[in-house]
PDB file of C-alpha atoms in Angstrom:
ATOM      1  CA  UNK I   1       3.930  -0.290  12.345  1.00 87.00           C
ATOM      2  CA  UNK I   2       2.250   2.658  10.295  1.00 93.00           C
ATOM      3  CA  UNK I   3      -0.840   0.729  10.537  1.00 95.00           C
ATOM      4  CA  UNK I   4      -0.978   0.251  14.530  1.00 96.00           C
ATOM      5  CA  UNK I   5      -0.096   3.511  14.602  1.00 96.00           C
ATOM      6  CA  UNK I   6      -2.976   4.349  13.197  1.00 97.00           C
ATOM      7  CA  UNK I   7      -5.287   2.424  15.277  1.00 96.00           C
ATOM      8  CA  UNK I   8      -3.158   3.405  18.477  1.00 96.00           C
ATOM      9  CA  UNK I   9      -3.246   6.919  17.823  1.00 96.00           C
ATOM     10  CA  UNK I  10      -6.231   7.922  15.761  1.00 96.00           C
ATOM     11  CA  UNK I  11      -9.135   5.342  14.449  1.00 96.00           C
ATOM     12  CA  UNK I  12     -10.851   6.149  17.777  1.00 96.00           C
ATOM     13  CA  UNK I  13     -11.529   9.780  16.114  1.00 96.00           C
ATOM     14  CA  UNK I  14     -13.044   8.710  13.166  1.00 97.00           C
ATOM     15  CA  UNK I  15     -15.150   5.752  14.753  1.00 92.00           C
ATOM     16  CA  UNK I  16     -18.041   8.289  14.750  1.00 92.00           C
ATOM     17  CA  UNK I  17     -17.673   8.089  10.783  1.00 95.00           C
ATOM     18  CA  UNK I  18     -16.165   4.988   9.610  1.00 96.00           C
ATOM     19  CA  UNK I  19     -16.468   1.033  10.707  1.00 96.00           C
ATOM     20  CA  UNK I  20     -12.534   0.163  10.289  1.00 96.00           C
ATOM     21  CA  UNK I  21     -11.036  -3.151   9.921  1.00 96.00           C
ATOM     22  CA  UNK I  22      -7.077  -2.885  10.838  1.00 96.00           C
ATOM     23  CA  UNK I  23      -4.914  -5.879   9.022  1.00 94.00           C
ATOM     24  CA  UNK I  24      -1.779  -4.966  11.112  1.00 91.00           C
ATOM     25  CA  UNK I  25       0.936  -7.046   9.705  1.00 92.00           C
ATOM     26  CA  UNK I  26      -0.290  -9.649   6.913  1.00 93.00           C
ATOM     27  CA  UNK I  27       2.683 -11.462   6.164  1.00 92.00           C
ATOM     28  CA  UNK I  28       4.487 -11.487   9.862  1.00 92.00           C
ATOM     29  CA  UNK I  29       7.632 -14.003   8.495  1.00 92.00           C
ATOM     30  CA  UNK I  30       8.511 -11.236   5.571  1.00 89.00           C
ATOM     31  CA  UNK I  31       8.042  -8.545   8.336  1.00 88.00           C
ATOM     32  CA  UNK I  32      10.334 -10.079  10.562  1.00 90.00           C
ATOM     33  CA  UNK I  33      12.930 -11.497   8.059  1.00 87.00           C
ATOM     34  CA  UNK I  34      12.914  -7.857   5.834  1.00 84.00           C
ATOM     35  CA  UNK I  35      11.461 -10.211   3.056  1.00 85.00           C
ATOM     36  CA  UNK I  36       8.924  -9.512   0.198  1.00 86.00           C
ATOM     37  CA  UNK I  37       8.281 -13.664  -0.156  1.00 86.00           C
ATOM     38  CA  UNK I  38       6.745 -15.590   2.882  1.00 91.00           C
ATOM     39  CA  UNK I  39       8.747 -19.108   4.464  1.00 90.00           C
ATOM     40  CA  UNK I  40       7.245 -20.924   0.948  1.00 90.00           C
ATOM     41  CA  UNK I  41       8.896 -18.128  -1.597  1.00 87.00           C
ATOM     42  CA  UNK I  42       5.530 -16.909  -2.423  1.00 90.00           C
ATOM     43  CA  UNK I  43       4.888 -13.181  -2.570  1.00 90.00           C
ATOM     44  CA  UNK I  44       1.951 -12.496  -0.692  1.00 92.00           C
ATOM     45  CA  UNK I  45       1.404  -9.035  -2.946  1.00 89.00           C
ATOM     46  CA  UNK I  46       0.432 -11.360  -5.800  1.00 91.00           C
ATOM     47  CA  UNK I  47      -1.502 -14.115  -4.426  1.00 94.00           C
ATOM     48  CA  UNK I  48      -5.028 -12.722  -3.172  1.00 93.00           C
ATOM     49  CA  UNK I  49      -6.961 -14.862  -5.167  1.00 92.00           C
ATOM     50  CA  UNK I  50      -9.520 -17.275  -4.691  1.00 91.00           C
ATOM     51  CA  UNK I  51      -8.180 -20.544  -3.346  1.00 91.00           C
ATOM     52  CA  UNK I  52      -4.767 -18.981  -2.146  1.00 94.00           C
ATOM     53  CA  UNK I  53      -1.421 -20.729  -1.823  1.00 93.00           C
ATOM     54  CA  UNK I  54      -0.207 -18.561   0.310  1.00 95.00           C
ATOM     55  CA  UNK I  55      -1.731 -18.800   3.504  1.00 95.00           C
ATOM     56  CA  UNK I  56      -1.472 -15.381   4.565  1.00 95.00           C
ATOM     57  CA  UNK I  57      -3.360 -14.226   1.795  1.00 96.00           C
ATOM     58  CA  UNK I  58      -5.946 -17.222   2.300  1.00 95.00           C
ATOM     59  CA  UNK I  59      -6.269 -15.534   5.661  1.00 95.00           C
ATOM     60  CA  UNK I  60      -7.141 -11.951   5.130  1.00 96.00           C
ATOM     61  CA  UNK I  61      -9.325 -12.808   2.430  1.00 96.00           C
ATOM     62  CA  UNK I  62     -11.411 -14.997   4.516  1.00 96.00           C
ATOM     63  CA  UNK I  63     -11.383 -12.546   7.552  1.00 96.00           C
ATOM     64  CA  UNK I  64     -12.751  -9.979   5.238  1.00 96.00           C
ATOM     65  CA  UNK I  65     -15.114 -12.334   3.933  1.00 96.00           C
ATOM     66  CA  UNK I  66     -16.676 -13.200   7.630  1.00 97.00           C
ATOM     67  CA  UNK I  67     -16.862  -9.300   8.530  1.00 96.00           C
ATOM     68  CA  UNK I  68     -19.834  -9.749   5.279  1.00 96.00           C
ATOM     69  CA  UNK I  69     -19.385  -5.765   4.345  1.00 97.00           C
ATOM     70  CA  UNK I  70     -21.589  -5.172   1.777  1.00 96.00           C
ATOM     71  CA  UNK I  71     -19.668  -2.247   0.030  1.00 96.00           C
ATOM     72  CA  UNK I  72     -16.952  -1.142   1.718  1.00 97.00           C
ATOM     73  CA  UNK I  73     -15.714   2.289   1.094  1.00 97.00           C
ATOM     74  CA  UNK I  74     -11.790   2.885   1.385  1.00 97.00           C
ATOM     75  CA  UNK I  75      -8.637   0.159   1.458  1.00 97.00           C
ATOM     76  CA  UNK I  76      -5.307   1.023   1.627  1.00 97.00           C
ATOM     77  CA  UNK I  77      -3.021  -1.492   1.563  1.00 96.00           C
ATOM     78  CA  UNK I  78       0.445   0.117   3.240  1.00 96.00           C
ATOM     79  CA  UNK I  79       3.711  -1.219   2.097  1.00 92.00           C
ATOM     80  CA  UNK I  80       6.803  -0.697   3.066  1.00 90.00           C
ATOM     81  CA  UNK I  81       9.922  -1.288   0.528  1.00 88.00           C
ATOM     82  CA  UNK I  82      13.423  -1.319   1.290  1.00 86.00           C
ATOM     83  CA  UNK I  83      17.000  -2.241  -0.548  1.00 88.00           C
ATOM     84  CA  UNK I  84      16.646  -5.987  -0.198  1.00 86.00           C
ATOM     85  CA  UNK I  85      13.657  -5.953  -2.785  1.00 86.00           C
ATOM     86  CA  UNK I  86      16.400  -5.050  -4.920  1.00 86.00           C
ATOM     87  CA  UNK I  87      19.883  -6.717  -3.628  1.00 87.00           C
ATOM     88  CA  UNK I  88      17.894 -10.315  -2.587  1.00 85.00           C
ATOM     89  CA  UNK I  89      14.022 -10.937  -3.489  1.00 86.00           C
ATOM     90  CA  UNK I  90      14.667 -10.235  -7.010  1.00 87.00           C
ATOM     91  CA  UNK I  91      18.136 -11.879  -7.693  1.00 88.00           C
ATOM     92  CA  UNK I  92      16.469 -14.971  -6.026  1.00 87.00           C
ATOM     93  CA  UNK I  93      13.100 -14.672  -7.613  1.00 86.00           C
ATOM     94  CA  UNK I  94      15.257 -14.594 -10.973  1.00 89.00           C
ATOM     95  CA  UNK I  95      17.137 -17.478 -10.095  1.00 89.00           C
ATOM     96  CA  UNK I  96      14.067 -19.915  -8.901  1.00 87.00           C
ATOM     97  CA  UNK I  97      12.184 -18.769 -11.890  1.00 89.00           C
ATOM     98  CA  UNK I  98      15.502 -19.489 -14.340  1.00 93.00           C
ATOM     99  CA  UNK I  99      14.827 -15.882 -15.466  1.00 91.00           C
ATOM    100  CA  UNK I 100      17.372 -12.972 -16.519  1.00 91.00           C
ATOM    101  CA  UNK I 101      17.362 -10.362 -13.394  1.00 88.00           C
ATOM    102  CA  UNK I 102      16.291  -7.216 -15.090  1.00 81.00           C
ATOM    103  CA  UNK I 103      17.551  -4.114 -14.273  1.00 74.00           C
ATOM    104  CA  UNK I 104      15.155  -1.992 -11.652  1.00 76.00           C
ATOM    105  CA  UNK I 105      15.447   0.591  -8.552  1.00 82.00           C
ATOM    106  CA  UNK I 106      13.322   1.351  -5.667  1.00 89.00           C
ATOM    107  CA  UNK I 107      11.482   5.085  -5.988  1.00 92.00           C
ATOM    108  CA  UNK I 108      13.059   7.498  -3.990  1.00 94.00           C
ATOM    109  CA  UNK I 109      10.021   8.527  -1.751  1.00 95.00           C
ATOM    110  CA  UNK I 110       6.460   7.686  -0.765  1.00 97.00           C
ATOM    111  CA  UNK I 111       4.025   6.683  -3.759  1.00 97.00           C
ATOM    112  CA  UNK I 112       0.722   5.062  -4.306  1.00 98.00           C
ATOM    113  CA  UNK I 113      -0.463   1.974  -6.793  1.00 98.00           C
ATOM    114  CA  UNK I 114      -3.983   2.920  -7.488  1.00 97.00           C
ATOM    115  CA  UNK I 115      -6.593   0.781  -9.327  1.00 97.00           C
ATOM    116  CA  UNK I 116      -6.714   1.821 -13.246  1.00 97.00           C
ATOM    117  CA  UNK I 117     -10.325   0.331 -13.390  1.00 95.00           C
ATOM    118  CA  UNK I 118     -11.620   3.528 -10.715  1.00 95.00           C
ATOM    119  CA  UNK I 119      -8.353   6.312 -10.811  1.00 96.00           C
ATOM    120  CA  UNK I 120     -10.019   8.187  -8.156  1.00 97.00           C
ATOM    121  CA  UNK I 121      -7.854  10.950  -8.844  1.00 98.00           C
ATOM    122  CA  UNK I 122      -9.347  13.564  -6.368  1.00 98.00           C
ATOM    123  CA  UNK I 123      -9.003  11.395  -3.580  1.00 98.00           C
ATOM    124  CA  UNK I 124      -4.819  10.121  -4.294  1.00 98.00           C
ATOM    125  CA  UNK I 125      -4.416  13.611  -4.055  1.00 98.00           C
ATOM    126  CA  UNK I 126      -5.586  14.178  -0.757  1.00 98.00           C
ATOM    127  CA  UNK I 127      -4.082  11.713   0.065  1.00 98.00           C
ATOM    128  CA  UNK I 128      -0.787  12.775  -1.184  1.00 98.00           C
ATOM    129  CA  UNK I 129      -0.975  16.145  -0.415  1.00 98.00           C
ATOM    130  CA  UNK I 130      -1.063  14.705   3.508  1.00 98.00           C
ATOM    131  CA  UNK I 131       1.618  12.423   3.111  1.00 98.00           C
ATOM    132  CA  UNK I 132       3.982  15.698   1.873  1.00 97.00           C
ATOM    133  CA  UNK I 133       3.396  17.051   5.034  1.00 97.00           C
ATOM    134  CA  UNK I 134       5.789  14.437   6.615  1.00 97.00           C
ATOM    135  CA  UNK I 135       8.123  12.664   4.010  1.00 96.00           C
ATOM    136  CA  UNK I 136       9.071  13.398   0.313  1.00 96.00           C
ATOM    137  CA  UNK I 137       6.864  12.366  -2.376  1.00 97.00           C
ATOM    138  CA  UNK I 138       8.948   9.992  -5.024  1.00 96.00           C
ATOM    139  CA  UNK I 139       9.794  11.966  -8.332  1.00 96.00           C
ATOM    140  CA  UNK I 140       9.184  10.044 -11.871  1.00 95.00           C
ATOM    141  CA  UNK I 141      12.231   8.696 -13.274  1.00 93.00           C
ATOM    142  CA  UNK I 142      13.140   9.646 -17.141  1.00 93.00           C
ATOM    143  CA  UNK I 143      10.680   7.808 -18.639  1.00 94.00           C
ATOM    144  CA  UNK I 144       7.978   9.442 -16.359  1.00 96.00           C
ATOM    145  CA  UNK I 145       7.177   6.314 -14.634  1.00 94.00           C
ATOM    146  CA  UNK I 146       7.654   4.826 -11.287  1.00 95.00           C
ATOM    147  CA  UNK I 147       8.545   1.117 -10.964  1.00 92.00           C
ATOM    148  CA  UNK I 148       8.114   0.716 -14.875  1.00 90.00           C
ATOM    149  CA  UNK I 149       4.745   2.263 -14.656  1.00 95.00           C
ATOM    150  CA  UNK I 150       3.161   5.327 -16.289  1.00 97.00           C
ATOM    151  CA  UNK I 151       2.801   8.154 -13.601  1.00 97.00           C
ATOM    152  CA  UNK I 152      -0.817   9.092 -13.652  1.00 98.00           C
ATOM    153  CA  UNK I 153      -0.474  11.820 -11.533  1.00 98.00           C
ATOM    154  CA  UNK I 154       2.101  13.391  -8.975  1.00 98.00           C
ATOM    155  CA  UNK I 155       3.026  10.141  -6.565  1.00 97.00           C
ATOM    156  CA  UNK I 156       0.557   8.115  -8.127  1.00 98.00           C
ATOM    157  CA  UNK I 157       0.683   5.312 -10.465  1.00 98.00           C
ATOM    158  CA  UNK I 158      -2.060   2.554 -11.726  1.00 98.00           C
ATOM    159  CA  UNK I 159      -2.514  -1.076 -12.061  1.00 97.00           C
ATOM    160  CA  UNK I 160      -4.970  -3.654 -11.516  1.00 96.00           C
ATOM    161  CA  UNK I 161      -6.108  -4.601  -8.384  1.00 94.00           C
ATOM    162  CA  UNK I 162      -6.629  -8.557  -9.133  1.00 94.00           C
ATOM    163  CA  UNK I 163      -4.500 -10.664  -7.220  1.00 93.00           C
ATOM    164  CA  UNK I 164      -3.182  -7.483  -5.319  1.00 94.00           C
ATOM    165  CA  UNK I 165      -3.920  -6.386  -1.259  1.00 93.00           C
ATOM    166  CA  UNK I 166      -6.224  -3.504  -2.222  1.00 95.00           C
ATOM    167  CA  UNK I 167      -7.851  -6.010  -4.585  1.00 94.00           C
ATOM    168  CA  UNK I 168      -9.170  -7.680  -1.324  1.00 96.00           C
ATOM    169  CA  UNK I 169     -12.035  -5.467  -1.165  1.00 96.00           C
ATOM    170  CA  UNK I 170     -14.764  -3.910  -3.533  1.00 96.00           C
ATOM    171  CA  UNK I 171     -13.856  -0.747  -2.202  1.00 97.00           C
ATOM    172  CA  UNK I 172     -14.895   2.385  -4.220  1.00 96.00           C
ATOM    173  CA  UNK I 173     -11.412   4.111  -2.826  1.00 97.00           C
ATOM    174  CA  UNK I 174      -8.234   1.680  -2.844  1.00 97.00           C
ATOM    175  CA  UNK I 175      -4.707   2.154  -3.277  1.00 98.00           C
ATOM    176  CA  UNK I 176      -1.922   0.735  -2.017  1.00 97.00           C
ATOM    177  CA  UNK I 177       0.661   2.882  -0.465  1.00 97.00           C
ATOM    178  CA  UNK I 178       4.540   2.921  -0.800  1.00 95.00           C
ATOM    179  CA  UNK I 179       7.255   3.834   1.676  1.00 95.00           C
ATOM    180  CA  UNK I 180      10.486   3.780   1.303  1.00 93.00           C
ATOM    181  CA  UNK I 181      12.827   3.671   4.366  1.00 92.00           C
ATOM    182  CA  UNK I 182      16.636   3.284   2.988  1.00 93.00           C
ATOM    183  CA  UNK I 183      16.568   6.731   1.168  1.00 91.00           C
ATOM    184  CA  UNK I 184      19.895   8.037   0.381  1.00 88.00           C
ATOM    185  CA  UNK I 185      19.535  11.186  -1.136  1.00 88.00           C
ATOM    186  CA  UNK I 186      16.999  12.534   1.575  1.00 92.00           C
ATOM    187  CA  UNK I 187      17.283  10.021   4.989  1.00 91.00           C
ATOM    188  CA  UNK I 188      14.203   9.523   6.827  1.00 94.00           C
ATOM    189  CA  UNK I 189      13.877   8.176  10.000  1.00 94.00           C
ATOM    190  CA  UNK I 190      11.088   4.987  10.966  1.00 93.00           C
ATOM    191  CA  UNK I 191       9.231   7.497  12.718  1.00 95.00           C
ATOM    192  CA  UNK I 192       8.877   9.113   9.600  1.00 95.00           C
ATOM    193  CA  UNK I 193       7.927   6.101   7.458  1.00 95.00           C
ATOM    194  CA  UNK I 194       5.413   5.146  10.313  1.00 96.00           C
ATOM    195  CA  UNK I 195       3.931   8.949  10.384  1.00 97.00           C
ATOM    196  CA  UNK I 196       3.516   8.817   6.507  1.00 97.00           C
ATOM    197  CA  UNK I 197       1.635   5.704   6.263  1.00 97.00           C
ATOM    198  CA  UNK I 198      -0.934   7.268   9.251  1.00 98.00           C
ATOM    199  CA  UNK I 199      -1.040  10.330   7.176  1.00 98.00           C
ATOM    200  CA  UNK I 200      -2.177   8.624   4.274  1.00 98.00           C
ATOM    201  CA  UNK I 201      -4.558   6.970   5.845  1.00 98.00           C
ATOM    202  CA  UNK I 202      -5.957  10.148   7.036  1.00 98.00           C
ATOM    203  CA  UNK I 203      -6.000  12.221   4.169  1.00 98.00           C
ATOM    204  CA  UNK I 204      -8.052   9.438   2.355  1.00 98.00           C
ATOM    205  CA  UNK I 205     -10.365   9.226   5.693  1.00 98.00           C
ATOM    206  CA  UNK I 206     -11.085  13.328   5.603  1.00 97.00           C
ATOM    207  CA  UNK I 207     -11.252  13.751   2.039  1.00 97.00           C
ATOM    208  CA  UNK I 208     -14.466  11.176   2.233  1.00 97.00           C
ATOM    209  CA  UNK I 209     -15.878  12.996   5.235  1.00 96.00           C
ATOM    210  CA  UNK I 210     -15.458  16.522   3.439  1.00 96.00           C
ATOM    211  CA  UNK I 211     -16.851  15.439   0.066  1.00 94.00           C
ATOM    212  CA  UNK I 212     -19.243  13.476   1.777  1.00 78.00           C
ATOM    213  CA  UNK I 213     -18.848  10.487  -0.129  1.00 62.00           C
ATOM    214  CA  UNK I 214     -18.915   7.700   2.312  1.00 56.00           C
ATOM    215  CA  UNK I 215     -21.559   5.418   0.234  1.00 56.00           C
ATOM    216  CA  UNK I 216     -20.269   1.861   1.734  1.00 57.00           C
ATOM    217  CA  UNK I 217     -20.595   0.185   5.623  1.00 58.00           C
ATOM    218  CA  UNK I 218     -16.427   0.329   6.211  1.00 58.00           C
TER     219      UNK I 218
END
């Protein structure tokens, strides 16, 4: 929804600036079911790869591959998590796997999953400094991480792109973006989670336009 927003509401502004490719909804069975997994019990955020299994990702990456962008410039890949990550994709992914289910809890707030190989530092903070403007930004847990990962900065931790959405592209600015609906301790309505994702989006967009940094085609 964030991401049709987007295009309903706002790419027409930036056309003057940007090519932009809109993925609305890549795995439409997990959207409509409130699942991380598709129909097959694959988890589309870990199979980009060449040679897919999951045909959703199979999809995307060929789509991207027939648009033939040389360099593209900025991918976000917007998520959405809610409680059934915790209370049914990961009991069952434990149980298919034969696995213990290890303890773990959703961030309280929006956060990004940058690429460790190019931090692009700068730029998550644009973008998170326009995201604050609508919803809360998720605060580290006592380890000073968020989902079991190191926070690099505030809202934003890293990890590798391979195999992941915003691995899809070469872009020289991808993250992927993290909202999360079913807070308790400060409710936020789908309008909310919606607006947030848009916002992210556009504080990446403007922080390329004011820095001038748009090097790729898209």
């Amino acid at each position: 929804q964030g991401a049709l927003l987007f295009a309903e509401t706002q790419m027409a502004r930036y056309a003057k600036h940007f090519n932009i490719a809109v993925c609305p909804c890549v795995s439409p069975w997990g959207y409509e079911c409130v699942q991380r997994w598709n129909a097959k019990a694959l988890d589309p955020n870990r199979c980009f790869v060449v040679d897919s299994d999951c045909e959703e990702c199979a999809a995307v990456m060929a789509l991207v591959a027939a648009l033939n962008v040389r360099q593209w410039t900025m991918h976000i890949d917007l998520h959405e998590t809610t409680d059934s990550d915790v209370s049914e994709f990961r009991p069952a992914k434990a149980s298919r796997d034969g696995l213990p289910l290890e303890d773990g809890s959703i961030p309280d707030g929006f956060f990004l999953m940058g690429d460790i190989d190019a931090p692009q530092p700068e730029w998550h903070r644009a973008v998170i400094d326009s995201v604050r403007q609508v919803t809360h930004i998720a605060q580290p847990d006592s380890n000073n991480q968020l989902v079991e990962l190191d926070v690099a900065q505030e809202g934003v931790v890293m990890s590798s792109r391979v195999g992941k959405g915003k691995g899809v592209t070469n872009a020289t600015y991808a993250t992927t973006s993290e909202v999360y609906p079913d807070s308790k301790a400060t409710p936020v309505t789908d309008e909310q989670c919606n607006r947030a994702q848009v916002a992210a989006v556009l504080g990446g967009l403007n922080f390329i336009i004011a820095n001038d940094k748009a090097g790729g085609e898209d």
